Amino acid sequence: MTVPVHLRHDETFVLNLGPQHPATHGVLRVKLTMDGEYIVKAEPVLGYIHRMHEKMAENGTFAQFMPNTARMDYLHALAFNHGWALVVERAAGIEVPERAEYIRVITVELNRIASHLLWWAAFLLDLGGFTPLLYAFDDREKIIDLLERVTGSRLTYCYLRFGGVYNDIDDEFIAGTRDFIKRLRGRMPRLYHDLVTHNIILIKRIKDIGFVTAEQCRRYGATGPVARGSGIDYDIRKNEPYSVYPEFDFDVPVFTEGDSMARYMVRMHEMEQSMRIIEQALDKLPGGPVMGKAPKVLKPEAGYYYSAVETARGSLGHRLVCNGDKNPYKLKLRSPTFSNLSLFGEVAEGMLLADALAFMGSLDLVIPEIDR
Amino acid sequence: MDQVVLTNIIYVTIFLIGALLFGFGPIIIVKLLSPSSHTRQTAGRTDQLIECGMEPIGSAWIRFGIIYYLYALIFLAFDVDVLFLFPVAVAYNSPELGLRDFYEILLFVAILSLAIVYAWRKGVFTWEKKTYLHQ
Amino acid sequence: MGLVEQTQAALAELFPEPALPAAPAGEGDQEAPPRQAGVVVTDAARHGSHLDVLCRPDQVVAVARVLDQDGYFLEAISGVDWLDKGQFEVIYDYNRLGGEHCRVTVRALVDRNEPAVPTISGVFPAADWHERETFDFYGIRFQDHPNLIRILLPEDADFHPLRKDYMP
Amino acid sequence: MGEENVPASIVQFAQLDKLLNLGRANSLWPMTFGLACCAIEMMCTGGSRFDISRFGAEVFRPSPRQSDVMIVAGTINKKLELAVKTLYDQMPEPKWVIAMGNCAICGGPFKVKENYNVVEGADKLFPVDVYIPGCPPRPEALLEGIMMLEEKITGKRRWPRVQPG
């Protein structure tokens, strides 16, 4: 039930939810016009961490841009690697061996769980709970150790190559992954759901807060858990299958309420689905090489190419324009959080400031991915 | 001014001086020991209000909603309420405090909590979502 | 594939003159004879988009309305600076949100000296930020956009970084 | 003895200063100033595995008024430059700056010829006390950076330095 209010302009004041703020997960600034506790108008201001990725793409070769992809969304860096590798492989017509595809899916899904764990820790930190961060990071460190064995770095992975992956996974990685999944499945019902999800304080803070309708998602282009929380059954791994995803059976959690609780539950169930995918991929892992043959200097045919990949935050698109020489002529990165955040202004109007922060936490923002 | 009153006065003054020292002591110590009164500047913005690194827009001296005033009133009512309950708490376990006194205290607290009931019915505690009709 | 044909038919009425026979996919614009405005089916496995629409800048809003009725959503707006041909190109990517998958790429070419394209933020509010970003990087003015200011660069920046002739 | 760039106080006793520096070194309150990828490694350091609270630095203060050290964890670009300088000004003395990650040291991966928007290094804005290389540096590197800052403040090293090899 909302209360219509007429407002004279001198009763409001402008507050900066500025670049340096614990709840903005980075340097997002929101200019809030406030009427006491209520937000009259919210206007996100971007660009405080704009790092010229697209200009660098035009001045470097295709392979030189791979490290950049990991520095945009560093929580799900492998999906960004995967998106960039996919669009260039399509453009240059490079074949990827079967085993490399499976390794890509395993590492991307592990990275997705790590990203959701960090979102979960940061979201509850925004709402005031500090202890969930400790055991969520404990689980996340297990994943980071596994991925560090294979990729060599902890956060900004540069693991994929055009035509395959950098190096092969060994039995210790496979055994470690199975142990990790058994451990997380054991902890999930007690630590994550009983202690936090059914906690009355959390339910009071995020239930019926920040309603996003399916039509709003479509008009603003919101994808990923934000859209799946409002009843839109859209997951690129299912709707626009790429790599070897069609060979695994996993279902896409969709909730219809559209409030912050729905988005929360979508991500919690997605962690479970990612574990199912990893197990099936480990069971069906074929042998063979991990690196297909790819020309040293890539000169893809001129033309327009687009690839979409499902990251933890939504659909990541690479719009690539090639004119035949060794540098990409133009690369536009369609980042999911850029569109997910654009509906913040419309939804946060009339909200209490504390609820607006809970709503922003449920959008799962990574600011360098917005500013690129 | 017999001996007992004098010692009581001395106790109270010592207590008072201790409180003052405890209050102003750290301020003086910090003034002496902290590196310096001014801090190193790069943009000359030391005394600017903290607003996440940004220049605050407009001033915050505006008319606030009445609802915060009502919260202050309710707090005041119960603050005074506690003030009267202190002597009761001190004399609570003495034998002559009978059941009748207990009911008196209960009545006293009940009358004061009527303020809460009044505020509740006036809708002070409900924070509904508002939609703003922009002229 | 009912959806691709259905969308192609819906878009076809906007382009009365018959489109050229479908140019084989992947062939660059330079070699092919300059393509007439029209709808071309492209190979999605390679190019990622099912339909490739080339239209004049003033038809952009009409195409956006047709796709809005069909339930598409705006994925991205990108600008391309064809320095040697003296043209800017604005690429709109539309996609289906759920259900059957079909991506439509709409391209509009604009002269490089005074680039002006009508805004579609009335039809898709998602375009508001994408257009501000394209203006920020290329200087393409989007006519009657509600608030066309820079989005990523500092407000007082006086250059457009992604133009091919810009080097700091 | 460290603190050559921290201004002197009115009353100066040698032993008292040593005691004060020991207190300051063991309770460095960092300001939550995570900009980009290094912020995630800073959070991992705050987690329970690397546990920054062994050095008394786990109290991440959001407001500059209550923080001692500003850990610049990420890239500073031209739009954020004034905000960073404002935050540095608003911190009371004694204050220190740790430049964490290549971006804060020299612009890191974004120090390219077509760089139009990134400030190449935090020391262009204010004096930096400790540089931690890495992209992002491992949490152990951040802990080593804090130990180096403590050595700079007190002049003594708390842990024996780990010899390479």
XYZ file of C-alpha atoms in Angstrom, chain C residues 55-62 88 92 107-111 116-120 143:
21
model
C 18.134 1.035 -42.068
C 18.324 4.793 -42.393
C 18.691 6.738 -39.134
C 15.123 8.081 -39.266
C 13.672 4.531 -39.451
C 15.383 3.523 -36.189
C 12.416 4.478 -34.000
C 9.950 2.676 -36.250
C 29.569 6.607 -37.901
C 21.256 -1.798 -31.939
C 22.476 -0.972 -38.054
C 22.199 2.677 -39.057
C 24.887 4.653 -40.877
C 25.294 8.366 -40.139
C 27.545 10.992 -41.670
C 22.499 12.790 -35.402
C 20.231 9.815 -34.692
C 16.732 10.000 -33.166
C 16.581 8.517 -29.682
C 14.639 5.337 -28.857
C 17.905 13.934 -30.923
